[in-house]
């Protein structure tokens, strides 16, 4: 079964720290992997999308890496700020199987001033 | 600015009621999706549609149905609402053939069934 897992479910760190969020997925034959941000009570906003042929993508203080062989992706946030507090979700689109995004459970991140 | 609009942010309904959740997109997207989101379970796909009058079951379709009479509108129907359908419901749309890219989500409808 094609599944996406995110650990931990919640993370709390002081402002200014660099941090890493983890995502793992079964079945390495992915089409792409995407990281989303969700603010409380809101919809999802796409942050970074990595195609299967890519190893990483960067946007500002965010860097997402992809290692298909190990079934892992990480989202690195540099110099964290209170405004980064949100839930971060990882989602995978596989080459084979139902044509849909499969989401992890998300990591709820709190940055303490 | 492109949008996916969900008609209600908050809804409170009684057990047994028939409930309609509406989603409208203005991007001329063929693909539309309904997810529900619950703590610890992430987003789970209920139904999706690749074209007008077309629908496919997702992972958890039981107790739900959908309607897509026009390209821009995708409705989720709870035939007889139950308390275990209390959840956040999210609609999304995308163009075909893009894999996971180009998803645009609505702001969500938080449904409480009492």
PDB file of C-alpha atoms in Angstrom:
ATOM      1  CA  UNK A   1       0.000   0.000   0.000  1.00  0.00           C
ATOM      2  CA  UNK A   2       1.260   3.470  -0.858  1.00  0.00           C
ATOM      3  CA  UNK A   3       1.601   5.458   2.355  1.00  0.00           C
ATOM      4  CA  UNK A   4       3.238   8.621   3.626  1.00  0.00           C
ATOM      5  CA  UNK A   5       4.397   9.006   7.220  1.00  0.00           C
ATOM      6  CA  UNK A   6       5.537  12.098   9.111  1.00  0.00           C
ATOM      7  CA  UNK A   7       7.276  11.953  12.468  1.00  0.00           C
ATOM      8  CA  UNK A   8       7.047  13.671  14.896  1.00  0.00           C
ATOM      9  CA  UNK A   9       3.422  14.730  15.017  1.00  0.00           C
ATOM     10  CA  UNK A  10       4.394  17.909  16.863  1.00  0.00           C
ATOM     11  CA  UNK A  11       7.589  19.885  17.376  1.00  0.00           C
ATOM     12  CA  UNK A  12       8.323  22.945  19.500  1.00  0.00           C
ATOM     13  CA  UNK A  13      11.589  24.879  19.185  1.00  0.00           C
ATOM     14  CA  UNK A  14      12.934  28.292  20.206  1.00  0.00           C
ATOM     15  CA  UNK A  15      13.087  31.080  17.657  1.00  0.00           C
ATOM     16  CA  UNK A  16      16.236  31.224  15.570  1.00  0.00           C
ATOM     17  CA  UNK A  17      16.936  27.503  15.466  1.00  0.00           C
ATOM     18  CA  UNK A  18      17.453  25.572  12.271  1.00  0.00           C
ATOM     19  CA  UNK A  19      15.162  22.569  12.119  1.00  0.00           C
ATOM     20  CA  UNK A  20      14.331  19.529  10.015  1.00  0.00           C
ATOM     21  CA  UNK A  21      10.959  17.953   9.386  1.00  0.00           C
ATOM     22  CA  UNK A  22      10.858  14.378   8.166  1.00  0.00           C
ATOM     23  CA  UNK A  23       8.693  12.526   5.669  1.00  0.00           C
ATOM     24  CA  UNK A  24       8.925   8.890   4.618  1.00  0.00           C
ATOM     25  CA  UNK A  25       7.031   7.048   1.904  1.00  0.00           C
ATOM     26  CA  UNK A  26       6.558   3.495   0.765  1.00  0.00           C
ATOM     27  CA  UNK A  27       7.224   2.637  -2.892  1.00  0.00           C
ATOM     28  CA  UNK A  28      10.062   4.679  -4.390  1.00  0.00           C
ATOM     29  CA  UNK A  29       8.405   4.979  -7.835  1.00  0.00           C
ATOM     30  CA  UNK A  30       7.116   8.456  -7.217  1.00  0.00           C
ATOM     31  CA  UNK A  31       6.200  11.121  -9.764  1.00  0.00           C
ATOM     32  CA  UNK A  32       6.777  13.993  -7.361  1.00  0.00           C
ATOM     33  CA  UNK A  33       6.710  14.976  -3.697  1.00  0.00           C
ATOM     34  CA  UNK A  34       5.318  18.177  -2.285  1.00  0.00           C
ATOM     35  CA  UNK A  35       5.469  20.034   1.012  1.00  0.00           C
ATOM     36  CA  UNK A  36       2.464  22.075   2.104  1.00  0.00           C
ATOM     37  CA  UNK A  37       1.861  24.515   4.923  1.00  0.00           C
ATOM     38  CA  UNK A  38      -1.450  24.800   6.756  1.00  0.00           C
ATOM     39  CA  UNK A  39      -2.273  27.577   9.193  1.00  0.00           C
ATOM     40  CA  UNK A  40      -4.886  26.829  11.880  1.00  0.00           C
ATOM     41  CA  UNK A  41      -8.386  26.576  10.431  1.00  0.00           C
ATOM     42  CA  UNK A  42      -7.171  27.288   6.919  1.00  0.00           C
ATOM     43  CA  UNK A  43      -6.555  25.466   3.671  1.00  0.00           C
ATOM     44  CA  UNK A  44      -3.208  24.217   2.372  1.00  0.00           C
ATOM     45  CA  UNK A  45      -0.559  26.260   0.608  1.00  0.00           C
ATOM     46  CA  UNK A  46       2.102  24.554  -1.495  1.00  0.00           C
ATOM     47  CA  UNK A  47       5.645  25.400  -0.389  1.00  0.00           C
ATOM     48  CA  UNK A  48       7.943  23.247  -2.489  1.00  0.00           C
ATOM     49  CA  UNK A  49       7.514  20.552  -5.106  1.00  0.00           C
ATOM     50  CA  UNK A  50      10.295  18.123  -5.994  1.00  0.00           C
ATOM     51  CA  UNK A  51      10.046  16.129  -9.193  1.00  0.00           C
ATOM     52  CA  UNK A  52      11.283  12.543  -9.074  1.00  0.00           C
ATOM     53  CA  UNK A  53      14.387  13.469 -11.093  1.00  0.00           C
ATOM     54  CA  UNK A  54      15.395  16.203  -8.635  1.00  0.00           C
ATOM     55  CA  UNK A  55      17.295  15.943  -5.360  1.00  0.00           C
ATOM     56  CA  UNK A  56      16.232  19.199  -3.750  1.00  0.00           C
ATOM     57  CA  UNK A  57      14.329  22.454  -4.072  1.00  0.00           C
ATOM     58  CA  UNK A  58      14.871  25.741  -2.271  1.00  0.00           C
ATOM     59  CA  UNK A  59      12.652  28.712  -1.555  1.00  0.00           C
ATOM     60  CA  UNK A  60      14.000  31.396   0.748  1.00  0.00           C
ATOM     61  CA  UNK A  61      14.739  29.840   4.138  1.00  0.00           C
ATOM     62  CA  UNK A  62      13.184  26.527   3.114  1.00  0.00           C
ATOM     63  CA  UNK A  63      15.016  23.622   1.529  1.00  0.00           C
ATOM     64  CA  UNK A  64      13.417  20.289   0.674  1.00  0.00           C
ATOM     65  CA  UNK A  65      15.457  17.229  -0.209  1.00  0.00           C
ATOM     66  CA  UNK A  66      14.423  13.948  -1.755  1.00  0.00           C
ATOM     67  CA  UNK A  67      16.065  10.520  -1.500  1.00  0.00           C
ATOM     68  CA  UNK A  68      13.893   8.136  -3.466  1.00  0.00           C
ATOM     69  CA  UNK A  69      16.018   5.068  -2.802  1.00  0.00           C
ATOM     70  CA  UNK A  70      15.488   5.373   0.941  1.00  0.00           C
ATOM     71  CA  UNK A  71      11.928   6.658   0.639  1.00  0.00           C
ATOM     72  CA  UNK A  72      12.641   9.880   2.519  1.00  0.00           C
ATOM     73  CA  UNK A  73      12.272  13.612   2.209  1.00  0.00           C
ATOM     74  CA  UNK A  74      13.269  16.353   4.619  1.00  0.00           C
ATOM     75  CA  UNK A  75      12.145  19.950   4.910  1.00  0.00           C
ATOM     76  CA  UNK A  76      14.858  22.154   6.348  1.00  0.00           C
ATOM     77  CA  UNK A  77      13.847  25.505   7.836  1.00  0.00           C
ATOM     78  CA  UNK A  78      16.683  27.915   8.540  1.00  0.00           C
ATOM     79  CA  UNK A  79      16.616  30.574  11.243  1.00  0.00           C
ATOM     80  CA  UNK A  80      13.087  29.756  12.350  1.00  0.00           C
ATOM     81  CA  UNK A  81      10.642  32.552  13.185  1.00  0.00           C
ATOM     82  CA  UNK A  82       7.344  32.601  15.118  1.00  0.00           C
ATOM     83  CA  UNK A  83       5.570  33.151  11.791  1.00  0.00           C
ATOM     84  CA  UNK A  84       6.745  29.699  10.713  1.00  0.00           C
ATOM     85  CA  UNK A  85       4.404  28.151  13.269  1.00  0.00           C
ATOM     86  CA  UNK A  86       1.942  25.997  11.327  1.00  0.00           C
ATOM     87  CA  UNK A  87       1.284  22.395  10.338  1.00  0.00           C
ATOM     88  CA  UNK A  88       3.522  21.086   7.583  1.00  0.00           C
ATOM     89  CA  UNK A  89       2.275  18.268   5.390  1.00  0.00           C
ATOM     90  CA  UNK A  90       4.155  16.083   2.967  1.00  0.00           C
ATOM     91  CA  UNK A  91       2.317  14.591  -0.027  1.00  0.00           C
ATOM     92  CA  UNK A  92       3.334  12.145  -2.737  1.00  0.00           C
ATOM     93  CA  UNK A  93       2.035  11.449  -6.238  1.00  0.00           C
ATOM     94  CA  UNK A  94       3.031   7.983  -7.431  1.00  0.00           C
ATOM     95  CA  UNK A  95       3.633   6.921 -11.013  1.00  0.00           C
ATOM     96  CA  UNK A  96       1.484   3.813 -10.655  1.00  0.00           C
ATOM     97  CA  UNK A  97      -1.758   3.563  -8.767  1.00  0.00           C
ATOM     98  CA  UNK A  98      -4.626   5.964  -8.300  1.00  0.00           C
ATOM     99  CA  UNK A  99      -3.922   9.394  -9.722  1.00  0.00           C
ATOM    100  CA  UNK A 100      -4.112  11.386  -6.528  1.00  0.00           C
ATOM    101  CA  UNK A 101      -1.981  13.017  -3.848  1.00  0.00           C
ATOM    102  CA  UNK A 102      -1.456  10.923  -0.729  1.00  0.00           C
ATOM    103  CA  UNK A 103      -0.761  12.970   2.392  1.00  0.00           C
ATOM    104  CA  UNK A 104       1.141  12.314   5.564  1.00  0.00           C
ATOM    105  CA  UNK A 105      -0.425  13.114   8.907  1.00  0.00           C
ATOM    106  CA  UNK A 106       1.499  16.361   9.218  1.00  0.00           C
ATOM    107  CA  UNK A 107       3.884  17.855  11.768  1.00  0.00           C
ATOM    108  CA  UNK A 108       2.540  20.694  13.904  1.00  0.00           C
ATOM    109  CA  UNK A 109       5.410  23.130  14.376  1.00  0.00           C
ATOM    110  CA  UNK A 110       5.533  25.780  17.109  1.00  0.00           C
ATOM    111  CA  UNK A 111       8.295  28.384  17.148  1.00  0.00           C
ATOM    112  CA  UNK A 112       8.598  30.019  20.578  1.00  0.00           C
ATOM    113  CA  UNK A 113       9.725  33.658  20.745  1.00  0.00           C
TER     114      UNK A 113
ATOM    115  CA  UNK B   1      -6.050  35.680  -8.108  1.00  0.00           C
ATOM    116  CA  UNK B   2      -7.136  32.109  -8.735  1.00  0.00           C
ATOM    117  CA  UNK B   3      -9.466  30.641  -6.192  1.00  0.00           C
ATOM    118  CA  UNK B   4     -11.188  27.628  -4.813  1.00  0.00           C
ATOM    119  CA  UNK B   5     -14.128  28.782  -2.764  1.00  0.00           C
ATOM    120  CA  UNK B   6     -15.958  26.700  -0.213  1.00  0.00           C
ATOM    121  CA  UNK B   7     -19.347  28.158   0.561  1.00  0.00           C
ATOM    122  CA  UNK B   8     -19.248  27.808   4.346  1.00  0.00           C
ATOM    123  CA  UNK B   9     -16.401  28.097   6.841  1.00  0.00           C
ATOM    124  CA  UNK B  10     -18.410  26.625   9.713  1.00  0.00           C
ATOM    125  CA  UNK B  11     -21.523  24.451   9.728  1.00  0.00           C
ATOM    126  CA  UNK B  12     -23.479  22.834  12.529  1.00  0.00           C
ATOM    127  CA  UNK B  13     -25.967  20.159  11.522  1.00  0.00           C
ATOM    128  CA  UNK B  14     -28.122  17.628  13.333  1.00  0.00           C
ATOM    129  CA  UNK B  15     -27.748  13.874  13.094  1.00  0.00           C
ATOM    130  CA  UNK B  16     -29.760  12.499  10.201  1.00  0.00           C
ATOM    131  CA  UNK B  17     -29.819  15.718   8.190  1.00  0.00           C
ATOM    132  CA  UNK B  18     -28.838  15.770   4.541  1.00  0.00           C
ATOM    133  CA  UNK B  19     -25.862  18.112   4.217  1.00  0.00           C
ATOM    134  CA  UNK B  20     -24.462  19.801   1.122  1.00  0.00           C
ATOM    135  CA  UNK B  21     -20.917  21.172   1.007  1.00  0.00           C
ATOM    136  CA  UNK B  22     -20.231  23.332  -2.023  1.00  0.00           C
ATOM    137  CA  UNK B  23     -16.947  24.011  -3.774  1.00  0.00           C
ATOM    138  CA  UNK B  24     -16.438  26.362  -6.715  1.00  0.00           C
ATOM    139  CA  UNK B  25     -13.224  27.024  -8.643  1.00  0.00           C
ATOM    140  CA  UNK B  26     -12.538  29.750 -11.187  1.00  0.00           C
ATOM    141  CA  UNK B  27      -9.466  28.249 -12.838  1.00  0.00           C
ATOM    142  CA  UNK B  28     -11.166  26.042 -15.445  1.00  0.00           C
ATOM    143  CA  UNK B  29      -9.634  22.979 -13.774  1.00  0.00           C
ATOM    144  CA  UNK B  30     -10.857  19.575 -14.867  1.00  0.00           C
ATOM    145  CA  UNK B  31      -9.891  17.761 -11.671  1.00  0.00           C
ATOM    146  CA  UNK B  32     -11.586  18.365  -8.352  1.00  0.00           C
ATOM    147  CA  UNK B  33     -11.198  16.584  -5.019  1.00  0.00           C
ATOM    148  CA  UNK B  34     -12.868  16.342  -1.635  1.00  0.00           C
ATOM    149  CA  UNK B  35     -10.769  15.490   1.430  1.00  0.00           C
ATOM    150  CA  UNK B  36     -11.546  15.278   5.101  1.00  0.00           C
ATOM    151  CA  UNK B  37      -8.949  16.115   7.702  1.00  0.00           C
ATOM    152  CA  UNK B  38      -8.897  14.709  11.222  1.00  0.00           C
ATOM    153  CA  UNK B  39      -6.256  15.046  13.948  1.00  0.00           C
ATOM    154  CA  UNK B  40      -3.618  12.356  13.651  1.00  0.00           C
ATOM    155  CA  UNK B  41      -5.048  11.023  10.387  1.00  0.00           C
ATOM    156  CA  UNK B  42      -4.012  13.709   7.934  1.00  0.00           C
ATOM    157  CA  UNK B  43      -6.017  14.308   4.769  1.00  0.00           C
ATOM    158  CA  UNK B  44      -8.047  11.421   3.437  1.00  0.00           C
ATOM    159  CA  UNK B  45      -9.602  11.434  -0.008  1.00  0.00           C
ATOM    160  CA  UNK B  46     -13.378  11.007  -0.098  1.00  0.00           C
ATOM    161  CA  UNK B  47     -14.247  11.465  -3.780  1.00  0.00           C
ATOM    162  CA  UNK B  48     -12.720  13.017  -6.861  1.00  0.00           C
ATOM    163  CA  UNK B  49     -13.826  13.999 -10.333  1.00  0.00           C
ATOM    164  CA  UNK B  50     -11.909  14.318 -13.591  1.00  0.00           C
ATOM    165  CA  UNK B  51     -14.712  15.831 -15.623  1.00  0.00           C
ATOM    166  CA  UNK B  52     -18.279  17.016 -15.553  1.00  0.00           C
ATOM    167  CA  UNK B  53     -20.708  14.296 -14.467  1.00  0.00           C
ATOM    168  CA  UNK B  54     -17.790  12.015 -13.697  1.00  0.00           C
ATOM    169  CA  UNK B  55     -16.849  10.807 -10.191  1.00  0.00           C
ATOM    170  CA  UNK B  56     -14.527   8.305  -8.601  1.00  0.00           C
ATOM    171  CA  UNK B  57     -14.460   6.946  -5.064  1.00  0.00           C
ATOM    172  CA  UNK B  58     -11.518   7.801  -2.930  1.00  0.00           C
ATOM    173  CA  UNK B  59     -10.337   6.038   0.189  1.00  0.00           C
ATOM    174  CA  UNK B  60     -13.305   6.730   2.459  1.00  0.00           C
ATOM    175  CA  UNK B  61     -16.471   7.228   0.350  1.00  0.00           C
ATOM    176  CA  UNK B  62     -18.911   5.535   2.722  1.00  0.00           C
ATOM    177  CA  UNK B  63     -21.683   7.851   3.832  1.00  0.00           C
ATOM    178  CA  UNK B  64     -20.896  10.425   1.158  1.00  0.00           C
ATOM    179  CA  UNK B  65     -21.868  11.141  -2.414  1.00  0.00           C
ATOM    180  CA  UNK B  66     -20.884  13.887  -4.865  1.00  0.00           C
ATOM    181  CA  UNK B  67     -22.292  15.852  -7.735  1.00  0.00           C
ATOM    182  CA  UNK B  68     -20.512  17.599 -10.612  1.00  0.00           C
ATOM    183  CA  UNK B  69     -23.061  19.092 -12.974  1.00  0.00           C
ATOM    184  CA  UNK B  70     -20.804  21.958 -14.046  1.00  0.00           C
ATOM    185  CA  UNK B  71     -17.066  22.081 -14.494  1.00  0.00           C
ATOM    186  CA  UNK B  72     -16.533  24.744 -11.877  1.00  0.00           C
ATOM    187  CA  UNK B  73     -18.663  23.229  -9.101  1.00  0.00           C
ATOM    188  CA  UNK B  74     -18.136  20.042  -7.090  1.00  0.00           C
ATOM    189  CA  UNK B  75     -20.574  19.278  -4.298  1.00  0.00           C
ATOM    190  CA  UNK B  76     -20.109  16.843  -1.434  1.00  0.00           C
ATOM    191  CA  UNK B  77     -23.305  15.360  -0.005  1.00  0.00           C
ATOM    192  CA  UNK B  78     -23.722  13.703   3.367  1.00  0.00           C
ATOM    193  CA  UNK B  79     -26.841  11.643   2.821  1.00  0.00           C
ATOM    194  CA  UNK B  80     -27.644  11.282   6.540  1.00  0.00           C
ATOM    195  CA  UNK B  81     -25.167  13.118   8.715  1.00  0.00           C
ATOM    196  CA  UNK B  82     -23.676  11.263  11.669  1.00  0.00           C
ATOM    197  CA  UNK B  83     -21.485  12.447  14.529  1.00  0.00           C
ATOM    198  CA  UNK B  84     -18.466  10.582  13.124  1.00  0.00           C
ATOM    199  CA  UNK B  85     -18.624  12.883  10.113  1.00  0.00           C
ATOM    200  CA  UNK B  86     -17.684  15.841  12.275  1.00  0.00           C
ATOM    201  CA  UNK B  87     -14.480  17.003  10.610  1.00  0.00           C
ATOM    202  CA  UNK B  88     -12.708  19.614   8.518  1.00  0.00           C
ATOM    203  CA  UNK B  89     -13.567  19.209   4.830  1.00  0.00           C
ATOM    204  CA  UNK B  90     -11.199  20.507   2.172  1.00  0.00           C
ATOM    205  CA  UNK B  91     -11.830  20.895  -1.540  1.00  0.00           C
ATOM    206  CA  UNK B  92      -9.038  21.109  -4.121  1.00  0.00           C
ATOM    207  CA  UNK B  93      -8.697  21.421  -7.870  1.00  0.00           C
ATOM    208  CA  UNK B  94      -5.956  20.964 -10.433  1.00  0.00           C
ATOM    209  CA  UNK B  95      -5.341  20.601 -14.141  1.00  0.00           C
ATOM    210  CA  UNK B  96      -4.909  17.055 -15.471  1.00  0.00           C
ATOM    211  CA  UNK B  97      -1.543  15.547 -16.258  1.00  0.00           C
ATOM    212  CA  UNK B  98       0.396  17.572 -13.716  1.00  0.00           C
ATOM    213  CA  UNK B  99       0.919  14.910 -11.118  1.00  0.00           C
ATOM    214  CA  UNK B 100       0.704  16.531  -7.723  1.00  0.00           C
ATOM    215  CA  UNK B 101       1.602  20.006  -8.883  1.00  0.00           C
ATOM    216  CA  UNK B 102      -0.851  22.831  -9.280  1.00  0.00           C
ATOM    217  CA  UNK B 103      -3.193  21.776  -6.505  1.00  0.00           C
ATOM    218  CA  UNK B 104      -5.195  24.699  -5.199  1.00  0.00           C
ATOM    219  CA  UNK B 105      -7.085  24.203  -1.954  1.00  0.00           C
ATOM    220  CA  UNK B 106     -10.091  25.976  -0.546  1.00  0.00           C
ATOM    221  CA  UNK B 107     -10.069  27.345   2.986  1.00  0.00           C
ATOM    222  CA  UNK B 108     -12.046  24.422   4.339  1.00  0.00           C
ATOM    223  CA  UNK B 109     -15.437  23.846   5.947  1.00  0.00           C
ATOM    224  CA  UNK B 110     -15.486  22.799   9.570  1.00  0.00           C
ATOM    225  CA  UNK B 111     -18.582  20.655  10.000  1.00  0.00           C
ATOM    226  CA  UNK B 112     -19.960  19.713  13.385  1.00  0.00           C
ATOM    227  CA  UNK B 113     -22.735  17.135  13.558  1.00  0.00           C
ATOM    228  CA  UNK B 114     -24.662  17.130  16.836  1.00  0.00           C
TER     229      UNK B 114
END
